[in-house]
C-alpha cells in the first residue's frame, strides 16, 4: 500500500485520464483510482469505499472543489454527512472527465453531491414534510427568481442542506463550477452555465425572509438579502462575485443593523 501510494502520487492523474480516454478499461482502472474523503483516511479506493457503505446507501457520493479544504466545507454535503455517508473529495481538474468515464463501480453509481436532482432516501412522513415546505416556500422562490433574473436557472427548496441557508447546484448536463472557471481561463467566450439555487426551508434566515416577504411582497430589504445570499453561495463554492463593492455594502448594512440592535438591547438592560 505504501509503494502504491507513491506510485499514485506520481501517476494517478494519468490513470484517471484513462477512464475518459479508454472507457473499455474502466472496470480495471476503477480498482486502481484513489480519492480522499471526509473520513480523513488518506486516499481511499472505491473497493474500500463500497465496503464501508451502510446498507441503505445506494450510490457513491462525491464533491468537486479546487482544494480539499473547500471540499470539506462544501454546503452540498451537509445532509450526506448527517446520514453518515462517506463523500469523496475530487480536487483534480481531470476528475470531471474521469467520473464521466467511470460512471459506476460494482453496480454503484457515482453521484455528485453538487448536481441538481440529488435524491436522498426519506420516509413517507419526511417526504410529505419536504413537499409541504416546498409549497410554502414557492412564493419566496418566485421572488428569488425575480430578483436574480438571468443569474440563476431556477430557485427551489433543498433537501441537501442542513446548516447553510442556500447553495448553487449544477443543472443536468452542466460542469462543476471550478472546472468551468478553469476552462474559461483558456476560452473567455465560453458560455457561463446558469445554475440552480437551492434554499434551505429549515434555516432561520430563510424563515425570516419568508416572514418579511409575506408582510411585503415588494420589500427592498428582502431583495437586498436575496442578492446577498446569492453572492454568499458563489463565494462558498469558490466562484467570484459580480459586484464585490455591492456585496461589501450589503454586509456592512447588515452588520450595522445587528450591532445597532445589540447595543440598544445592552443599553436597555443597563437601565
JSON list of N, CA, C and O in Angstrom, two decimals, residues 130 133-149 152-158 165-166 196-201 206 209-210 213 217 222 226:
[
{"chain": "A", "resi": 130, "resn": "UNK", "atom": "N", "xyz": [-41.28, 17.53, 3.38]},
{"chain": "A", "resi": 130, "resn": "UNK", "atom": "CA", "xyz": [-40.50, 18.24, 2.37]},
{"chain": "A", "resi": 130, "resn": "UNK", "atom": "C", "xyz": [-41.41, 18.91, 1.34]},
{"chain": "A", "resi": 130, "resn": "UNK", "atom": "O", "xyz": [-41.22, 20.07, 0.97]},
{"chain": "A", "resi": 133, "resn": "UNK", "atom": "N", "xyz": [-43.11, 21.94, 2.85]},
{"chain": "A", "resi": 133, "resn": "UNK", "atom": "CA", "xyz": [-42.20, 23.09, 2.97]},
{"chain": "A", "resi": 133, "resn": "UNK", "atom": "C", "xyz": [-41.95, 23.73, 1.61]},
{"chain": "A", "resi": 133, "resn": "UNK", "atom": "O", "xyz": [-41.90, 24.94, 1.48]},
{"chain": "A", "resi": 134, "resn": "UNK", "atom": "N", "xyz": [-41.81, 22.87, 0.59]},
{"chain": "A", "resi": 134, "resn": "UNK", "atom": "CA", "xyz": [-41.59, 23.40, -0.76]},
{"chain": "A", "resi": 134, "resn": "UNK", "atom": "C", "xyz": [-42.79, 24.22, -1.22]},
{"chain": "A", "resi": 134, "resn": "UNK", "atom": "O", "xyz": [-42.63, 25.27, -1.87]},
{"chain": "A", "resi": 135, "resn": "UNK", "atom": "N", "xyz": [-43.99, 23.77, -0.87]},
{"chain": "A", "resi": 135, "resn": "UNK", "atom": "CA", "xyz": [-45.19, 24.52, -1.24]},
{"chain": "A", "resi": 135, "resn": "UNK", "atom": "C", "xyz": [-45.26, 25.86, -0.55]},
{"chain": "A", "resi": 135, "resn": "UNK", "atom": "O", "xyz": [-45.61, 26.88, -1.17]},
{"chain": "A", "resi": 136, "resn": "UNK", "atom": "N", "xyz": [-44.90, 25.89, 0.74]},
{"chain": "A", "resi": 136, "resn": "UNK", "atom": "CA", "xyz": [-44.92, 27.15, 1.50]},
{"chain": "A", "resi": 136, "resn": "UNK", "atom": "C", "xyz": [-43.89, 28.13, 0.93]},
{"chain": "A", "resi": 136, "resn": "UNK", "atom": "O", "xyz": [-44.14, 29.34, 0.88]},
{"chain": "A", "resi": 137, "resn": "UNK", "atom": "N", "xyz": [-42.76, 27.61, 0.48]},
{"chain": "A", "resi": 137, "resn": "UNK", "atom": "CA", "xyz": [-41.68, 28.48, 0.01]},
{"chain": "A", "resi": 137, "resn": "UNK", "atom": "C", "xyz": [-41.85, 28.92, -1.45]},
{"chain": "A", "resi": 137, "resn": "UNK", "atom": "O", "xyz": [-41.06, 29.73, -1.93]},
{"chain": "A", "resi": 138, "resn": "UNK", "atom": "N", "xyz": [-42.85, 28.41, -2.13]},
{"chain": "A", "resi": 138, "resn": "UNK", "atom": "CA", "xyz": [-42.99, 28.73, -3.55]},
{"chain": "A", "resi": 138, "resn": "UNK", "atom": "C", "xyz": [-43.04, 30.22, -3.83]},
{"chain": "A", "resi": 138, "resn": "UNK", "atom": "O", "xyz": [-42.33, 30.71, -4.74]},
{"chain": "A", "resi": 139, "resn": "UNK", "atom": "N", "xyz": [-43.84, 31.02, -3.10]},
{"chain": "A", "resi": 139, "resn": "UNK", "atom": "CA", "xyz": [-43.84, 32.47, -3.36]},
{"chain": "A", "resi": 139, "resn": "UNK", "atom": "C", "xyz": [-42.48, 33.12, -3.14]},
{"chain": "A", "resi": 139, "resn": "UNK", "atom": "O", "xyz": [-42.07, 34.01, -3.91]},
{"chain": "A", "resi": 140, "resn": "UNK", "atom": "N", "xyz": [-41.74, 32.66, -2.10]},
{"chain": "A", "resi": 140, "resn": "UNK", "atom": "CA", "xyz": [-40.42, 33.22, -1.86]},
{"chain": "A", "resi": 140, "resn": "UNK", "atom": "C", "xyz": [-39.45, 32.81, -2.97]},
{"chain": "A", "resi": 140, "resn": "UNK", "atom": "O", "xyz": [-38.62, 33.63, -3.41]},
{"chain": "A", "resi": 141, "resn": "UNK", "atom": "N", "xyz": [-39.54, 31.57, -3.44]},
{"chain": "A", "resi": 141, "resn": "UNK", "atom": "CA", "xyz": [-38.70, 31.13, -4.55]},
{"chain": "A", "resi": 141, "resn": "UNK", "atom": "C", "xyz": [-38.95, 31.99, -5.79]},
{"chain": "A", "resi": 141, "resn": "UNK", "atom": "O", "xyz": [-38.01, 32.34, -6.51]},
{"chain": "A", "resi": 142, "resn": "UNK", "atom": "N", "xyz": [-40.20, 32.33, -6.01]},
{"chain": "A", "resi": 142, "resn": "UNK", "atom": "CA", "xyz": [-40.54, 33.18, -7.16]},
{"chain": "A", "resi": 142, "resn": "UNK", "atom": "C", "xyz": [-39.92, 34.57, -6.99]},
{"chain": "A", "resi": 142, "resn": "UNK", "atom": "O", "xyz": [-39.47, 35.17, -7.97]},
{"chain": "A", "resi": 143, "resn": "UNK", "atom": "N", "xyz": [-39.88, 35.07, -5.75]},
{"chain": "A", "resi": 143, "resn": "UNK", "atom": "CA", "xyz": [-39.24, 36.38, -5.51]},
{"chain": "A", "resi": 143, "resn": "UNK", "atom": "C", "xyz": [-37.74, 36.29, -5.73]},
{"chain": "A", "resi": 143, "resn": "UNK", "atom": "O", "xyz": [-37.11, 37.21, -6.30]},
{"chain": "A", "resi": 144, "resn": "UNK", "atom": "N", "xyz": [-37.12, 35.19, -5.29]},
{"chain": "A", "resi": 144, "resn": "UNK", "atom": "CA", "xyz": [-35.70, 34.97, -5.56]},
{"chain": "A", "resi": 144, "resn": "UNK", "atom": "C", "xyz": [-35.45, 35.03, -7.07]},
{"chain": "A", "resi": 144, "resn": "UNK", "atom": "O", "xyz": [-34.51, 35.68, -7.52]},
{"chain": "A", "resi": 145, "resn": "UNK", "atom": "N", "xyz": [-36.28, 34.32, -7.82]},
{"chain": "A", "resi": 145, "resn": "UNK", "atom": "CA", "xyz": [-36.12, 34.26, -9.27]},
{"chain": "A", "resi": 145, "resn": "UNK", "atom": "C", "xyz": [-36.28, 35.64, -9.90]},
{"chain": "A", "resi": 145, "resn": "UNK", "atom": "O", "xyz": [-35.54, 36.03, -10.81]},
{"chain": "A", "resi": 146, "resn": "UNK", "atom": "N", "xyz": [-37.21, 36.41, -9.37]},
{"chain": "A", "resi": 146, "resn": "UNK", "atom": "CA", "xyz": [-37.45, 37.76, -9.88]},
{"chain": "A", "resi": 146, "resn": "UNK", "atom": "C", "xyz": [-36.25, 38.66, -9.64]},
{"chain": "A", "resi": 146, "resn": "UNK", "atom": "O", "xyz": [-35.85, 39.43, -10.52]},
{"chain": "A", "resi": 147, "resn": "UNK", "atom": "N", "xyz": [-35.67, 38.57, -8.44]},
{"chain": "A", "resi": 147, "resn": "UNK", "atom": "CA", "xyz": [-34.54, 39.42, -8.09]},
{"chain": "A", "resi": 147, "resn": "UNK", "atom": "C", "xyz": [-33.28, 39.01, -8.86]},
{"chain": "A", "resi": 147, "resn": "UNK", "atom": "O", "xyz": [-32.54, 39.86, -9.38]},
{"chain": "A", "resi": 148, "resn": "UNK", "atom": "N", "xyz": [-33.04, 37.70, -8.94]},
{"chain": "A", "resi": 148, "resn": "UNK", "atom": "CA", "xyz": [-31.81, 37.21, -9.56]},
{"chain": "A", "resi": 148, "resn": "UNK", "atom": "C", "xyz": [-31.91, 37.12, -11.08]},
{"chain": "A", "resi": 148, "resn": "UNK", "atom": "O", "xyz": [-30.89, 37.02, -11.76]},
{"chain": "A", "resi": 149, "resn": "UNK", "atom": "N", "xyz": [-33.12, 37.09, -11.60]},
{"chain": "A", "resi": 149, "resn": "UNK", "atom": "CA", "xyz": [-33.39, 37.13, -13.04]},
{"chain": "A", "resi": 149, "resn": "UNK", "atom": "C", "xyz": [-32.55, 36.12, -13.81]},
{"chain": "A", "resi": 149, "resn": "UNK", "atom": "O", "xyz": [-32.71, 34.92, -13.65]},
{"chain": "A", "resi": 152, "resn": "UNK", "atom": "N", "xyz": [-29.61, 32.94, -12.33]},
{"chain": "A", "resi": 152, "resn": "UNK", "atom": "CA", "xyz": [-29.82, 31.54, -11.99]},
{"chain": "A", "resi": 152, "resn": "UNK", "atom": "C", "xyz": [-30.88, 30.94, -12.92]},
{"chain": "A", "resi": 152, "resn": "UNK", "atom": "O", "xyz": [-31.72, 31.65, -13.46]},
{"chain": "A", "resi": 153, "resn": "UNK", "atom": "N", "xyz": [-30.83, 29.66, -13.09]},
{"chain": "A", "resi": 153, "resn": "UNK", "atom": "CA", "xyz": [-31.79, 28.98, -13.95]},
{"chain": "A", "resi": 153, "resn": "UNK", "atom": "C", "xyz": [-33.11, 28.74, -13.24]},
{"chain": "A", "resi": 153, "resn": "UNK", "atom": "O", "xyz": [-34.19, 28.84, -13.81]},
{"chain": "A", "resi": 154, "resn": "UNK", "atom": "N", "xyz": [-33.01, 28.40, -11.94]},
{"chain": "A", "resi": 154, "resn": "UNK", "atom": "CA", "xyz": [-34.20, 28.03, -11.17]},
{"chain": "A", "resi": 154, "resn": "UNK", "atom": "C", "xyz": [-33.90, 28.23, -9.69]},
{"chain": "A", "resi": 154, "resn": "UNK", "atom": "O", "xyz": [-32.74, 28.20, -9.27]},
{"chain": "A", "resi": 155, "resn": "UNK", "atom": "N", "xyz": [-34.94, 28.44, -8.91]},
{"chain": "A", "resi": 155, "resn": "UNK", "atom": "CA", "xyz": [-34.82, 28.53, -7.45]},
{"chain": "A", "resi": 155, "resn": "UNK", "atom": "C", "xyz": [-35.80, 27.53, -6.86]},
{"chain": "A", "resi": 155, "resn": "UNK", "atom": "O", "xyz": [-36.98, 27.52, -7.23]},
{"chain": "A", "resi": 156, "resn": "UNK", "atom": "N", "xyz": [-35.33, 26.70, -5.94]},
{"chain": "A", "resi": 156, "resn": "UNK", "atom": "CA", "xyz": [-36.19, 25.66, -5.37]},
{"chain": "A", "resi": 156, "resn": "UNK", "atom": "C", "xyz": [-35.77, 25.34, -3.95]},
{"chain": "A", "resi": 156, "resn": "UNK", "atom": "O", "xyz": [-34.66, 25.67, -3.51]},
{"chain": "A", "resi": 157, "resn": "UNK", "atom": "N", "xyz": [-36.67, 24.69, -3.22]},
{"chain": "A", "resi": 157, "resn": "UNK", "atom": "CA", "xyz": [-36.36, 24.23, -1.87]},
{"chain": "A", "resi": 157, "resn": "UNK", "atom": "C", "xyz": [-35.37, 23.07, -1.94]},
{"chain": "A", "resi": 157, "resn": "UNK", "atom": "O", "xyz": [-35.39, 22.27, -2.87]},
{"chain": "A", "resi": 158, "resn": "UNK", "atom": "N", "xyz": [-34.49, 22.98, -0.94]},
{"chain": "A", "resi": 158, "resn": "UNK", "atom": "CA", "xyz": [-33.41, 21.99, -0.95]},
{"chain": "A", "resi": 158, "resn": "UNK", "atom": "C", "xyz": [-33.65, 20.88, 0.05]},
{"chain": "A", "resi": 158, "resn": "UNK", "atom": "O", "xyz": [-34.21, 21.09, 1.13]},
{"chain": "A", "resi": 165, "resn": "UNK", "atom": "N", "xyz": [-27.90, 28.32, 4.50]},
{"chain": "A", "resi": 165, "resn": "UNK", "atom": "CA", "xyz": [-29.19, 28.82, 4.01]},
{"chain": "A", "resi": 165, "resn": "UNK", "atom": "C", "xyz": [-29.45, 28.51, 2.54]},
{"chain": "A", "resi": 165, "resn": "UNK", "atom": "O", "xyz": [-30.59, 28.37, 2.12]},
{"chain": "A", "resi": 166, "resn": "UNK", "atom": "N", "xyz": [-28.36, 28.39, 1.74]},
{"chain": "A", "resi": 166, "resn": "UNK", "atom": "CA", "xyz": [-28.57, 28.14, 0.31]},
{"chain": "A", "resi": 166, "resn": "UNK", "atom": "C", "xyz": [-27.28, 27.64, -0.32]},
{"chain": "A", "resi": 166, "resn": "UNK", "atom": "O", "xyz": [-26.20, 27.71, 0.26]},
{"chain": "A", "resi": 196, "resn": "UNK", "atom": "N", "xyz": [-28.69, 26.21, -10.58]},
{"chain": "A", "resi": 196, "resn": "UNK", "atom": "CA", "xyz": [-29.92, 26.18, -9.79]},
{"chain": "A", "resi": 196, "resn": "UNK", "atom": "C", "xyz": [-29.59, 26.61, -8.37]},
{"chain": "A", "resi": 196, "resn": "UNK", "atom": "O", "xyz": [-28.65, 26.09, -7.76]},
{"chain": "A", "resi": 197, "resn": "UNK", "atom": "N", "xyz": [-30.36, 27.55, -7.84]},
{"chain": "A", "resi": 197, "resn": "UNK", "atom": "CA", "xyz": [-30.17, 27.97, -6.44]},
{"chain": "A", "resi": 197, "resn": "UNK", "atom": "C", "xyz": [-31.16, 27.21, -5.57]},
{"chain": "A", "resi": 197, "resn": "UNK", "atom": "O", "xyz": [-32.37, 27.25, -5.79]},
{"chain": "A", "resi": 198, "resn": "UNK", "atom": "N", "xyz": [-30.62, 26.48, -4.60]},
{"chain": "A", "resi": 198, "resn": "UNK", "atom": "CA", "xyz": [-31.47, 25.76, -3.65]},
{"chain": "A", "resi": 198, "resn": "UNK", "atom": "C", "xyz": [-31.43, 26.49, -2.31]},
{"chain": "A", "resi": 198, "resn": "UNK", "atom": "O", "xyz": [-30.36, 26.90, -1.84]},
{"chain": "A", "resi": 199, "resn": "UNK", "atom": "N", "xyz": [-32.60, 26.66, -1.70]},
{"chain": "A", "resi": 199, "resn": "UNK", "atom": "CA", "xyz": [-32.68, 27.32, -0.40]},
{"chain": "A", "resi": 199, "resn": "UNK", "atom": "C", "xyz": [-33.17, 26.33, 0.65]},
{"chain": "A", "resi": 199, "resn": "UNK", "atom": "O", "xyz": [-33.96, 25.44, 0.36]},
{"chain": "A", "resi": 200, "resn": "UNK", "atom": "N", "xyz": [-32.67, 26.51, 1.85]},
{"chain": "A", "resi": 200, "resn": "UNK", "atom": "CA", "xyz": [-32.93, 25.59, 2.96]},
{"chain": "A", "resi": 200, "resn": "UNK", "atom": "C", "xyz": [-34.17, 26.02, 3.73]},
{"chain": "A", "resi": 200, "resn": "UNK", "atom": "O", "xyz": [-34.14, 27.02, 4.45]},
{"chain": "A", "resi": 201, "resn": "UNK", "atom": "N", "xyz": [-35.28, 25.29, 3.61]},
{"chain": "A", "resi": 201, "resn": "UNK", "atom": "CA", "xyz": [-36.53, 25.70, 4.27]},
{"chain": "A", "resi": 201, "resn": "UNK", "atom": "C", "xyz": [-36.42, 25.77, 5.78]},
{"chain": "A", "resi": 201, "resn": "UNK", "atom": "O", "xyz": [-37.18, 26.50, 6.43]},
{"chain": "A", "resi": 206, "resn": "UNK", "atom": "N", "xyz": [-33.81, 31.89, 6.07]},
{"chain": "A", "resi": 206, "resn": "UNK", "atom": "CA", "xyz": [-34.86, 31.68, 5.07]},
{"chain": "A", "resi": 206, "resn": "UNK", "atom": "C", "xyz": [-36.24, 31.87, 5.71]},
{"chain": "A", "resi": 206, "resn": "UNK", "atom": "O", "xyz": [-37.14, 32.47, 5.10]},
{"chain": "A", "resi": 209, "resn": "UNK", "atom": "N", "xyz": [-36.77, 35.57, 6.04]},
{"chain": "A", "resi": 209, "resn": "UNK", "atom": "CA", "xyz": [-37.08, 36.14, 4.73]},
{"chain": "A", "resi": 209, "resn": "UNK", "atom": "C", "xyz": [-38.51, 35.83, 4.31]},
{"chain": "A", "resi": 209, "resn": "UNK", "atom": "O", "xyz": [-39.21, 36.69, 3.76]},
{"chain": "A", "resi": 210, "resn": "UNK", "atom": "N", "xyz": [-38.96, 34.61, 4.59]},
{"chain": "A", "resi": 210, "resn": "UNK", "atom": "CA", "xyz": [-40.33, 34.23, 4.24]},
{"chain": "A", "resi": 210, "resn": "UNK", "atom": "C", "xyz": [-41.34, 35.08, 5.00]},
{"chain": "A", "resi": 210, "resn": "UNK", "atom": "O", "xyz": [-42.33, 35.55, 4.42]},
{"chain": "A", "resi": 213, "resn": "UNK", "atom": "N", "xyz": [-41.32, 38.53, 3.50]},
{"chain": "A", "resi": 213, "resn": "UNK", "atom": "CA", "xyz": [-41.94, 38.52, 2.18]},
{"chain": "A", "resi": 213, "resn": "UNK", "atom": "C", "xyz": [-43.46, 38.44, 2.28]},
{"chain": "A", "resi": 213, "resn": "UNK", "atom": "O", "xyz": [-44.17, 39.05, 1.47]},
{"chain": "A", "resi": 217, "resn": "UNK", "atom": "N", "xyz": [-44.65, 41.95, -0.24]},
{"chain": "A", "resi": 217, "resn": "UNK", "atom": "CA", "xyz": [-44.21, 41.19, -1.41]},
{"chain": "A", "resi": 217, "resn": "UNK", "atom": "C", "xyz": [-43.25, 41.98, -2.30]},
{"chain": "A", "resi": 217, "resn": "UNK", "atom": "O", "xyz": [-42.69, 41.42, -3.23]},
{"chain": "A", "resi": 222, "resn": "UNK", "atom": "N", "xyz": [-35.86, 42.62, 1.43]},
{"chain": "A", "resi": 222, "resn": "UNK", "atom": "CA", "xyz": [-35.83, 41.22, 1.02]},
{"chain": "A", "resi": 222, "resn": "UNK", "atom": "C", "xyz": [-35.00, 41.05, -0.25]},
{"chain": "A", "resi": 222, "resn": "UNK", "atom": "O", "xyz": [-34.20, 40.11, -0.37]},
{"chain": "A", "resi": 226, "resn": "UNK", "atom": "N", "xyz": [-31.68, 38.72, -0.65]},
{"chain": "A", "resi": 226, "resn": "UNK", "atom": "CA", "xyz": [-31.62, 37.68, -1.68]},
{"chain": "A", "resi": 226, "resn": "UNK", "atom": "C", "xyz": [-30.32, 37.81, -2.47]},
{"chain": "A", "resi": 226, "resn": "UNK", "atom": "O", "xyz": [-29.63, 36.82, -2.71]}
]
